[in-house]
Short mmCIF file of N, CA and C in Angstrom, two decimals:
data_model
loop_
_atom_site.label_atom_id
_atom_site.label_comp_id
_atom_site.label_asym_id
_atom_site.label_seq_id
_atom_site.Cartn_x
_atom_site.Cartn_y
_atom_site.Cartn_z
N UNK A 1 84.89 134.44 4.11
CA UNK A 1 86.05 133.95 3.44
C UNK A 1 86.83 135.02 2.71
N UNK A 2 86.61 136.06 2.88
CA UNK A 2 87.24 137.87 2.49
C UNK A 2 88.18 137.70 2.83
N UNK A 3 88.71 137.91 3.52
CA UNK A 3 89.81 138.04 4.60
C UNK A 3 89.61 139.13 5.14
N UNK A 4 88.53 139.97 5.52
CA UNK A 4 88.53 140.94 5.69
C UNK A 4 87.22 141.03 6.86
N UNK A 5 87.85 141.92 7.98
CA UNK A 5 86.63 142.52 8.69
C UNK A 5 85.29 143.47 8.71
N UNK A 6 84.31 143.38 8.49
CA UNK A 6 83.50 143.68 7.59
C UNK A 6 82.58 144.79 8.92
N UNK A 7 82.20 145.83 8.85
CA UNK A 7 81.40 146.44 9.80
C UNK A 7 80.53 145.49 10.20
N UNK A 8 79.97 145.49 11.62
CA UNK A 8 79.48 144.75 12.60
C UNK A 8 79.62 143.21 12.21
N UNK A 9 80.87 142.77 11.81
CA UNK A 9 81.56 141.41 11.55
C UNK A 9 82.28 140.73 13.23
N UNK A 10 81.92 139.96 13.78
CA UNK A 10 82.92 139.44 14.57
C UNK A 10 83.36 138.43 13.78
N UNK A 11 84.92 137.71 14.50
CA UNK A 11 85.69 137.10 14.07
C UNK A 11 85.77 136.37 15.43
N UNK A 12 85.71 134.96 16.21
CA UNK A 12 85.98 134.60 17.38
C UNK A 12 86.96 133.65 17.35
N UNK A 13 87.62 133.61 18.13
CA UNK A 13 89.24 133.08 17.82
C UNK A 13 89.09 131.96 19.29
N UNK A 14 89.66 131.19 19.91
CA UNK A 14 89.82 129.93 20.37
C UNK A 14 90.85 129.92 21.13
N UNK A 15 91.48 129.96 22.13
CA UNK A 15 93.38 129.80 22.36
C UNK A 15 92.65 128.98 23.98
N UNK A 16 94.02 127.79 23.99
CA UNK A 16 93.73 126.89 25.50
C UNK A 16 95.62 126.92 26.54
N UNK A 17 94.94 127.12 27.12
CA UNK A 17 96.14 127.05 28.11
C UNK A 17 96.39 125.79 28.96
N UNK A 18 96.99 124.86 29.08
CA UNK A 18 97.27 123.74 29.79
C UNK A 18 98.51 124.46 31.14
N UNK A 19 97.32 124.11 32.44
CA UNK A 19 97.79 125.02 33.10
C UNK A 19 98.95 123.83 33.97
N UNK A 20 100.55 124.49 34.44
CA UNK A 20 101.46 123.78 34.71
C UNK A 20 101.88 123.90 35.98
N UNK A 21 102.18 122.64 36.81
CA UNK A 21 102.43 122.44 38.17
C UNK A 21 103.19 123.90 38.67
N UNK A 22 104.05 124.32 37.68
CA UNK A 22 105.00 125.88 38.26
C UNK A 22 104.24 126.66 38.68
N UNK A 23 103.03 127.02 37.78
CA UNK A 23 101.89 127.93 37.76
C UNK A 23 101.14 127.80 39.04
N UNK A 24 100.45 126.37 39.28
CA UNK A 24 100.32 126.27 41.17
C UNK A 24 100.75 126.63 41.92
N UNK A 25 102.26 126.08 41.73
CA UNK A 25 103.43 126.14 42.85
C UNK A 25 103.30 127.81 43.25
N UNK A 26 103.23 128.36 42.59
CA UNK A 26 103.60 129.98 42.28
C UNK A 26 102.87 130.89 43.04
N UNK A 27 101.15 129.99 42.65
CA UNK A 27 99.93 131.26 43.33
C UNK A 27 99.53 132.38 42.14
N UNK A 28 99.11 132.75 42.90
CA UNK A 28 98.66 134.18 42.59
C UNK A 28 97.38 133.81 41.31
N UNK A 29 98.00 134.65 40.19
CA UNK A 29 96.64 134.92 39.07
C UNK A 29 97.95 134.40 37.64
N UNK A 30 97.06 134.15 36.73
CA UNK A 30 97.54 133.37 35.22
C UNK A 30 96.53 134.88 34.90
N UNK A 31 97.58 135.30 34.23
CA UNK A 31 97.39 136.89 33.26
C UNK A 31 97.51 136.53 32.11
N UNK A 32 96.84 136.85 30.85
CA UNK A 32 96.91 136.78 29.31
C UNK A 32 96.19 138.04 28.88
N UNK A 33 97.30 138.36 27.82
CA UNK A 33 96.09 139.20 26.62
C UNK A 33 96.45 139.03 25.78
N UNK A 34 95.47 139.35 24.39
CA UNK A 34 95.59 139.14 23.56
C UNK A 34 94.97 140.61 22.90
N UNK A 35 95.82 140.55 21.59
CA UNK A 35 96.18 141.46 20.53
C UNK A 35 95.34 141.21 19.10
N UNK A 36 94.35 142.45 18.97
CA UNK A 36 94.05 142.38 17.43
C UNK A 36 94.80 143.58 16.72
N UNK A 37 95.29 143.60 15.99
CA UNK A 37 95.65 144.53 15.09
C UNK A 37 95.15 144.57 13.30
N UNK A 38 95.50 145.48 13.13
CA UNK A 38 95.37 145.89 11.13
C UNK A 38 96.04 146.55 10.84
N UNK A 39 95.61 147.18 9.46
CA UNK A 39 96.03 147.86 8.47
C UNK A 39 95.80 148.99 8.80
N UNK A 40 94.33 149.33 9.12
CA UNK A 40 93.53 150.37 9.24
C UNK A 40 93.49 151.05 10.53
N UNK A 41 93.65 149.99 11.44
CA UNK A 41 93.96 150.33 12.83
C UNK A 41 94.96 150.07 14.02
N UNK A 42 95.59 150.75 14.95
CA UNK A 42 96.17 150.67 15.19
C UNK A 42 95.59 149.19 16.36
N UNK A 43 96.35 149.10 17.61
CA UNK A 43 96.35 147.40 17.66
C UNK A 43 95.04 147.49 19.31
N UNK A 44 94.83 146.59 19.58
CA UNK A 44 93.98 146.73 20.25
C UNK A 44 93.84 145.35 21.29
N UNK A 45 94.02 145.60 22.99
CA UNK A 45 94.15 144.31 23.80
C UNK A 45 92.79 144.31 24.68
N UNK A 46 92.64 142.91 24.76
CA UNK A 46 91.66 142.29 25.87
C UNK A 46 92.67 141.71 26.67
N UNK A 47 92.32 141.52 28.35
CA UNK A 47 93.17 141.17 29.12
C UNK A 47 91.89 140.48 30.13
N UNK A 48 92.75 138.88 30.25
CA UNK A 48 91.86 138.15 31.35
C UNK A 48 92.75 137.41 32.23
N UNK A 49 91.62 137.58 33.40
CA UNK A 49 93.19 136.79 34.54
C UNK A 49 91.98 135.51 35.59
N UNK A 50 92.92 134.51 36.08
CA UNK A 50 92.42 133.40 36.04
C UNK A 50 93.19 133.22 37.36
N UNK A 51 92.18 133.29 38.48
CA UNK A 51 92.95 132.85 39.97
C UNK A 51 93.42 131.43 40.21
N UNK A 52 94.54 131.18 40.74
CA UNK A 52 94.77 129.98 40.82
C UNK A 52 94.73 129.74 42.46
N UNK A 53 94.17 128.48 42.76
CA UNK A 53 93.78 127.97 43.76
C UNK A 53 95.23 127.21 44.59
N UNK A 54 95.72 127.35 45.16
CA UNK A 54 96.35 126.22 45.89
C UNK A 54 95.74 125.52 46.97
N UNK A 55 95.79 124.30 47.13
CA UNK A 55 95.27 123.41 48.30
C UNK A 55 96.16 122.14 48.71
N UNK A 56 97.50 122.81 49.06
CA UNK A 56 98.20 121.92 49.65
C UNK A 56 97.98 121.33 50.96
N UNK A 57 98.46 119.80 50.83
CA UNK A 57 97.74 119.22 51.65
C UNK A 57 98.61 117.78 52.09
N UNK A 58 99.22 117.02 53.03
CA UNK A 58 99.82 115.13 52.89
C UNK A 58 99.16 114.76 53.86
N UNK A 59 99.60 113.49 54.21
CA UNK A 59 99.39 112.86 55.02
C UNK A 59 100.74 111.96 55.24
N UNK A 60 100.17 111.18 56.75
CA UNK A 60 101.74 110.75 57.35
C UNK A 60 100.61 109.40 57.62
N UNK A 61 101.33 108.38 58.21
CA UNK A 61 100.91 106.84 58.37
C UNK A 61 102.04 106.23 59.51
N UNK A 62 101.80 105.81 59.90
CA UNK A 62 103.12 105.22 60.81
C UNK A 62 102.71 103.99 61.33
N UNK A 63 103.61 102.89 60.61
CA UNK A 63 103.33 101.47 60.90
C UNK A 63 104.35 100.83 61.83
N UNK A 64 104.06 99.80 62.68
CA UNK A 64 105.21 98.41 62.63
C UNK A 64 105.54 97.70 62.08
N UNK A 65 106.61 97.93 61.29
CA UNK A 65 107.02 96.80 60.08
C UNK A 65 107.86 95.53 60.94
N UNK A 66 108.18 95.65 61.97
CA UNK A 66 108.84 94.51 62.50
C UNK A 66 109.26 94.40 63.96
N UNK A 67 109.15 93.41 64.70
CA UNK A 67 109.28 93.35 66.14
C UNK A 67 110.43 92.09 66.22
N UNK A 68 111.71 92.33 66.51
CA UNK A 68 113.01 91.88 66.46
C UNK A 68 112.86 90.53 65.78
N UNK A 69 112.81 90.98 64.06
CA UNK A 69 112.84 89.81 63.59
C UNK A 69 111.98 89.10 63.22
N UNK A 70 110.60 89.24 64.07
CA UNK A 70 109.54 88.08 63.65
C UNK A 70 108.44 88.81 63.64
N UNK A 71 108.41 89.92 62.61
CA UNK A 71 107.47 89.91 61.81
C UNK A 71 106.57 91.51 62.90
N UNK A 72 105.87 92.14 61.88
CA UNK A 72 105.27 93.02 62.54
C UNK A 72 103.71 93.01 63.68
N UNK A 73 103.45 92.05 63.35
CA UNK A 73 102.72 91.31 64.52
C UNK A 73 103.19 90.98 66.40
N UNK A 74 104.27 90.64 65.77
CA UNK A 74 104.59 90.19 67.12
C UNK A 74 104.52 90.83 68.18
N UNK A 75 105.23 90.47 69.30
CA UNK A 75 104.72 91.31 70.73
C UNK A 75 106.71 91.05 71.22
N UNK A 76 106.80 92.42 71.69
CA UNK A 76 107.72 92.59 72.44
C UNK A 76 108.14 92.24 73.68
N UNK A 77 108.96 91.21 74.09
CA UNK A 77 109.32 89.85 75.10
C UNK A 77 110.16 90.87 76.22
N UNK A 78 111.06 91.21 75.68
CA UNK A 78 112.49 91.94 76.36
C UNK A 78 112.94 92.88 76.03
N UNK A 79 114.15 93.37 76.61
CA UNK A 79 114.72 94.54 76.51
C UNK A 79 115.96 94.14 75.57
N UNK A 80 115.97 94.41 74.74
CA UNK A 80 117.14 94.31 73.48
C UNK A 80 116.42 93.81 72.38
N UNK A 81 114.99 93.73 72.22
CA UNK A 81 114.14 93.61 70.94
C UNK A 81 114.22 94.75 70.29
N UNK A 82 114.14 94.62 68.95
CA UNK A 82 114.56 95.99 68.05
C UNK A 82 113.19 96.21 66.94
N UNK A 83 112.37 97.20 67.53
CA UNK A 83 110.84 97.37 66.71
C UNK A 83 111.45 98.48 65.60
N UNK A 84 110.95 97.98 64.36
CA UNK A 84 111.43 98.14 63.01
C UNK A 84 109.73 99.29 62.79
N UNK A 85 109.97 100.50 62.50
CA UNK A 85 108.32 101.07 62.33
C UNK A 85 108.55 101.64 60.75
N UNK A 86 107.53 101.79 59.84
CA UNK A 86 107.31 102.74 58.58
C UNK A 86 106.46 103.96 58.42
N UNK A 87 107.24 105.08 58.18
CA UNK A 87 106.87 106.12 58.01
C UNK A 87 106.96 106.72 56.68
N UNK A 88 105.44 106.98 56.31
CA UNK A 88 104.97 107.00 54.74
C UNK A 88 104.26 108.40 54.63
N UNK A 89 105.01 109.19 53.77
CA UNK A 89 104.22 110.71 53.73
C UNK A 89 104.04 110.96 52.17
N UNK A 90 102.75 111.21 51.87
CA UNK A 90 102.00 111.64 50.77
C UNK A 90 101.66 112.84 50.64
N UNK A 91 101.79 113.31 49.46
CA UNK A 91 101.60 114.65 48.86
C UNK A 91 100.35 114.63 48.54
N UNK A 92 99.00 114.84 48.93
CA UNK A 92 97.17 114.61 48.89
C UNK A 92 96.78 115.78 48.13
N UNK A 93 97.84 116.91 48.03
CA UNK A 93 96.97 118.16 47.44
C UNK A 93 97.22 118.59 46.05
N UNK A 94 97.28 120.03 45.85
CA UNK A 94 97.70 120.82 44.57
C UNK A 94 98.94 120.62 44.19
N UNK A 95 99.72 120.72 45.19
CA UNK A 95 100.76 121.96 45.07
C UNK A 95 102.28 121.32 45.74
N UNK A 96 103.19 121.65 45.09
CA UNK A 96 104.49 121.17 45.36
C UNK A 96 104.81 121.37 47.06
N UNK A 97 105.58 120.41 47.76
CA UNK A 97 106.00 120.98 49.09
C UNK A 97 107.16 120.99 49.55
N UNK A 98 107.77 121.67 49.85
CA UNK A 98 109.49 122.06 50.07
C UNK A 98 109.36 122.27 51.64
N UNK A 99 110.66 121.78 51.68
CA UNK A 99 111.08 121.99 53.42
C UNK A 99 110.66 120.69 54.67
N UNK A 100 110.40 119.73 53.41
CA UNK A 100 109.69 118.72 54.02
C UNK A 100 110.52 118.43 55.50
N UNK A 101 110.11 118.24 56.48
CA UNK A 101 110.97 117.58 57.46
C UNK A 101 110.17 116.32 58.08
N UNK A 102 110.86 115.50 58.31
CA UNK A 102 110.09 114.26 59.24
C UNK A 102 110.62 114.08 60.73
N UNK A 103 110.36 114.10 61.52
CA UNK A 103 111.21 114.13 63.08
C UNK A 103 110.28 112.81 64.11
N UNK A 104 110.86 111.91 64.67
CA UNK A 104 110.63 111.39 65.51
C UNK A 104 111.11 111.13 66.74
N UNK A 105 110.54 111.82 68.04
CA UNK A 105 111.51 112.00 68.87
C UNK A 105 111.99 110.37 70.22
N UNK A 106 111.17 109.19 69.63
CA UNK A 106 111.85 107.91 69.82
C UNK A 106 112.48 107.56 69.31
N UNK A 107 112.66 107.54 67.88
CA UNK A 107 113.29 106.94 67.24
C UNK A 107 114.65 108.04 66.42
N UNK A 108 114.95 108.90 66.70
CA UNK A 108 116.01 109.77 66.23
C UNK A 108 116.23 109.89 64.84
N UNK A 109 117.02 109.17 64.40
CA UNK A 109 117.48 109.82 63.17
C UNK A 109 116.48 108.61 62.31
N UNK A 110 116.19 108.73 61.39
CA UNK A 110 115.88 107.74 60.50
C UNK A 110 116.06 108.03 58.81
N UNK A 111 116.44 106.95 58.49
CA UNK A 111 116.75 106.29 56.71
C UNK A 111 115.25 106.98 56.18
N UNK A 112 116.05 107.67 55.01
CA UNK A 112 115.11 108.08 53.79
C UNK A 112 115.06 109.52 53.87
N UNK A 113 114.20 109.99 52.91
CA UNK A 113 112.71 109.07 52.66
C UNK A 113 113.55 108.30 51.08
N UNK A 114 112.62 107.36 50.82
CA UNK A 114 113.27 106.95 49.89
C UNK A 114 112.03 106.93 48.55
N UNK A 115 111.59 107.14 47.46
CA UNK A 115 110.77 107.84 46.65
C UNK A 115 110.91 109.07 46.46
N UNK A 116 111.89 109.82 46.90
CA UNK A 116 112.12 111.35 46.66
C UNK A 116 112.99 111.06 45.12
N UNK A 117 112.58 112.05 44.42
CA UNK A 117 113.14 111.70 42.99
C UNK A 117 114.93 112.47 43.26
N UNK A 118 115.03 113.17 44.18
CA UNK A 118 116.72 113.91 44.05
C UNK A 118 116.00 115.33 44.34
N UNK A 119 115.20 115.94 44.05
CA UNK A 119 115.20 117.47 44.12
C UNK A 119 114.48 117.84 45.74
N UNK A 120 114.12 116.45 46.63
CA UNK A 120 114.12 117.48 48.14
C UNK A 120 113.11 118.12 47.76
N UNK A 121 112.01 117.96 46.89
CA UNK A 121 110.87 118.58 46.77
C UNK A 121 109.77 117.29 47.03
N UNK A 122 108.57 117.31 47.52
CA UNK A 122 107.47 116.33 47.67
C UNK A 122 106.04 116.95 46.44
N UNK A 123 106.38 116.04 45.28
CA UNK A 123 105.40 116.54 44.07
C UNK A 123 104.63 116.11 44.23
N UNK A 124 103.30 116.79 43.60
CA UNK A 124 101.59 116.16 44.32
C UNK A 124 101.41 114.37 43.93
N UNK A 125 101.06 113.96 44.07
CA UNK A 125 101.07 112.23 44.27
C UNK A 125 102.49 111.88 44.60
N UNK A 126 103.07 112.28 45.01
CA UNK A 126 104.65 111.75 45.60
C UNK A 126 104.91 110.99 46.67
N UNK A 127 105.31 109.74 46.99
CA UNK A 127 105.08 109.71 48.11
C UNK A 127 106.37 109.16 48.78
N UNK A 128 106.89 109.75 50.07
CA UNK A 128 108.44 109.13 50.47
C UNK A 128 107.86 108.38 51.81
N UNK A 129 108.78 107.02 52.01
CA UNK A 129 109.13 106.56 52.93
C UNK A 129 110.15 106.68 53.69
N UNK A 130 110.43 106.63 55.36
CA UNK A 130 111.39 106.69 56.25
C UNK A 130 111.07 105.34 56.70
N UNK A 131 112.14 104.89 57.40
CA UNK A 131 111.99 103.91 58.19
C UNK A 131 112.68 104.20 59.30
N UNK A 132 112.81 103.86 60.39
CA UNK A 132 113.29 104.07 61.47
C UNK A 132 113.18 102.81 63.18
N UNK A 133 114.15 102.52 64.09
CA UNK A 133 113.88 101.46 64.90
C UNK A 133 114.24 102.11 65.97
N UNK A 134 114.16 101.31 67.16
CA UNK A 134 114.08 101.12 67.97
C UNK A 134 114.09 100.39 69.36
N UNK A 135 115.11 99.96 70.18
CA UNK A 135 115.55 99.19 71.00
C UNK A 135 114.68 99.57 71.94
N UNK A 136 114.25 98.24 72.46
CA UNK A 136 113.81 98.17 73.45
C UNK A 136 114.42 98.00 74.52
N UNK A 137 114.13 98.80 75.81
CA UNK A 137 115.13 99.24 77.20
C UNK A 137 113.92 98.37 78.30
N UNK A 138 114.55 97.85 79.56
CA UNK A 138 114.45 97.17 80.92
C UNK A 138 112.98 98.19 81.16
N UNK A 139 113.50 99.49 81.33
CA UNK A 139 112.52 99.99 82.03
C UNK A 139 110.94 99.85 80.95
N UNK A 140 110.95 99.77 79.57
CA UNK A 140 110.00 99.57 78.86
C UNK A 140 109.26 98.29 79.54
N UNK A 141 110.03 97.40 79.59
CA UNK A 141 109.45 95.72 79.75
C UNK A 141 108.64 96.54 81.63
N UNK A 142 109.60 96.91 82.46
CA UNK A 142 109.14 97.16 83.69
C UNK A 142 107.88 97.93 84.05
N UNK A 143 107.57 99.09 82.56
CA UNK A 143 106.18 99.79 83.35
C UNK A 143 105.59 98.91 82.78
N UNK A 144 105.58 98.14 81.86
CA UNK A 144 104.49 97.83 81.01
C UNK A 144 104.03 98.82 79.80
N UNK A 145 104.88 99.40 79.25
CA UNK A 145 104.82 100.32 78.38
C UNK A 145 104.28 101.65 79.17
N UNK A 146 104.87 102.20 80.39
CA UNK A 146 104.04 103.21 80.66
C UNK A 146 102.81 102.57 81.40
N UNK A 147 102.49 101.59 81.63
CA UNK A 147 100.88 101.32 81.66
C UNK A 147 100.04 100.81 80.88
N UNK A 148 100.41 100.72 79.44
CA UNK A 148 99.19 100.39 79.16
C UNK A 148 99.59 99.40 77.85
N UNK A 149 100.04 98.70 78.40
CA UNK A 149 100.95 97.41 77.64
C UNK A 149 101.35 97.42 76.07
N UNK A 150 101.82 98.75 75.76
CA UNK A 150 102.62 98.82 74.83
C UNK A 150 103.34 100.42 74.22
N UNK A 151 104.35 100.21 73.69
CA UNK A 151 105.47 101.33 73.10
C UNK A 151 104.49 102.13 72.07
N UNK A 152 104.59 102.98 72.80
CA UNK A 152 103.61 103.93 71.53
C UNK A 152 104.67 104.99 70.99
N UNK A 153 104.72 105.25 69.82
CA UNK A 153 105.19 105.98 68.61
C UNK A 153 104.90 107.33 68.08
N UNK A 154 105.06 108.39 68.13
CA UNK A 154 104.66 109.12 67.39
C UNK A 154 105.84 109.82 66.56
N UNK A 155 105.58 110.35 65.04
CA UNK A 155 106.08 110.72 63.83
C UNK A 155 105.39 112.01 63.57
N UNK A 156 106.24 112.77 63.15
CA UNK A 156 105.66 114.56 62.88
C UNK A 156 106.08 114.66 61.51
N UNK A 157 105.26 115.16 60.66
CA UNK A 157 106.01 115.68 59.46
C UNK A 157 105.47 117.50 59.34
N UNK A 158 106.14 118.00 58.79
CA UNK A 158 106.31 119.50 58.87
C UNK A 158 106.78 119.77 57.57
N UNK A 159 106.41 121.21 56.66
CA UNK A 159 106.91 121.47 55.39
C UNK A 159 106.67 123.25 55.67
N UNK A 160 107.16 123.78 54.41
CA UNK A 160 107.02 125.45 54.61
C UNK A 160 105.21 125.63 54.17
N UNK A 161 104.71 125.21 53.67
CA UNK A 161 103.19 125.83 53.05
C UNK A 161 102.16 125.05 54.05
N UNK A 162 102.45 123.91 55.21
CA UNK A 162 101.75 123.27 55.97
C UNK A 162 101.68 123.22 57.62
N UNK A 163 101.42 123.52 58.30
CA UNK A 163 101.53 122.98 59.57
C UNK A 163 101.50 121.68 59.99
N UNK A 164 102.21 121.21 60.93
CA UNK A 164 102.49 119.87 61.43
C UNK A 164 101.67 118.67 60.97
N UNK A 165 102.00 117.77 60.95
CA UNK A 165 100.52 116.64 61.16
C UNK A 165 101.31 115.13 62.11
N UNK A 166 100.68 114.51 62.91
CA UNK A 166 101.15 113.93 63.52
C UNK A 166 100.90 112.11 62.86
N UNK A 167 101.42 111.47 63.12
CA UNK A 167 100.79 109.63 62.86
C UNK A 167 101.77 108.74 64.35
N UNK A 168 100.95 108.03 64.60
CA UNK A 168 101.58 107.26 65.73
C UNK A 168 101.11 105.49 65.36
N UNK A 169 101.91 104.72 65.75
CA UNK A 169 102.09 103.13 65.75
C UNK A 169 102.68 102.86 67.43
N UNK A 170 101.87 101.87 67.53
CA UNK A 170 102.19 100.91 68.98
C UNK A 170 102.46 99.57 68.85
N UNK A 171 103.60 99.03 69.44
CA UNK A 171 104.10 97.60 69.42
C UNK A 171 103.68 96.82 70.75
N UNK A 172 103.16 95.64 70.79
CA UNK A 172 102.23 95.18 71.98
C UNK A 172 103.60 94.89 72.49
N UNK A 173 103.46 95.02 74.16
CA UNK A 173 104.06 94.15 74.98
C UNK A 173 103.78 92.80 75.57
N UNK A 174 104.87 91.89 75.19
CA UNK A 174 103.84 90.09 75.94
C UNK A 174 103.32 90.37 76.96
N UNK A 175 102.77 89.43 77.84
CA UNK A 175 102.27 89.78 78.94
C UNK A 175 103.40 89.57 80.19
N UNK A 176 103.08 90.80 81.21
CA UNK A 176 103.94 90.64 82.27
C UNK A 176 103.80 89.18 83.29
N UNK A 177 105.25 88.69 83.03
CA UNK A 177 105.58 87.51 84.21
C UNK A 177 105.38 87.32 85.33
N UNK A 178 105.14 86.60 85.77
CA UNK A 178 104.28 86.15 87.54
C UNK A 178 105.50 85.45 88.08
N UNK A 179 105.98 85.90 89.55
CA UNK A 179 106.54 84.77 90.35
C UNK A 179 106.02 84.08 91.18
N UNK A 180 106.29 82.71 91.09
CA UNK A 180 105.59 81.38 91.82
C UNK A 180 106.08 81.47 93.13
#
């Protein structure tokens, strides 16, 4: 209670850092030092550095939200049915993700995402929806989806710190008609 440093006296001091999403975003190492100084002496630093981890990471989902009108269950009759699908991408990791892109090459352009706060950035628990449809064409009803009785879907999402990840949804086709 001196105030004073006393030969072979330590003094241990306490300091906390609440480490901030920028600091992730960023990489690298969290550098600090700290400074004792006196009267008697001139000043004197300890220096500690603290790696920071990034583990960016989403996921994509791709549903049928609707088959012309009646509901995402249903089964696709004809050619001018309009399959309504949802595309849901989550931010699962550390670390902020920029450059988000979503591309589906059935369904072209699609609405959203909509949960993006304005900054075009995807923050860790963030999560945006697209939605996007799809008309159904003669030749769909005619293979039978290709063969194998239904419209299959696939959705790509892509960002700068991730490589691709894919999600796909399939809409049943009714069953093909018989002539008597």
């Amino acid at each position: 209670g001196d105030r004073a440093l006393d030969v072979g006296e330590s003094w241990i001091y306490t300091a906390i850092h609440t480490v901030t999403q920028a600091e992730i975003d960023l990489g690298g190492t969290i550098d600090n030092t700290a400074t004792a100084d006196s009267t008697e002496a001139g000043p004197a630093y300890a220096d500690e550095t603290v790696n920071v981890t990034q583990n960016p990471d989403y996921t994509i989902a791709k549903t049928v939200t609707d088959v012309d009108g009646e509901g995402p269950a249903a089964r696709v009759d004809q050619a001018g049915d309009v399959i309504t699908y949802g595309i849901v991408v989550t931010n699962t990791g550390n670390q902020s993700l920029t450059g988000v892109l979503v591309s589906d090459s059935l369904l072209g352009a699609l609405t959203g995402p909509s949960g993006d706060d304005g900054d075009s950035v995807l923050e860790v628990g963030e999560t945006w929806t697209y939605i996007g449809s799809y008309t159904v064409k003669q030749s769909d009803i005619d293979s039978n989806g290709g063969g194998d009785g239904d419209i299959d879907n696939t959705a790509t999402v892509d960002c700068d710190q991730l490589g691709p990840k894919s999600a796909s949804a399939a809409a049943l086709i009714a069953g093909t008609p018989g002539i008597a």
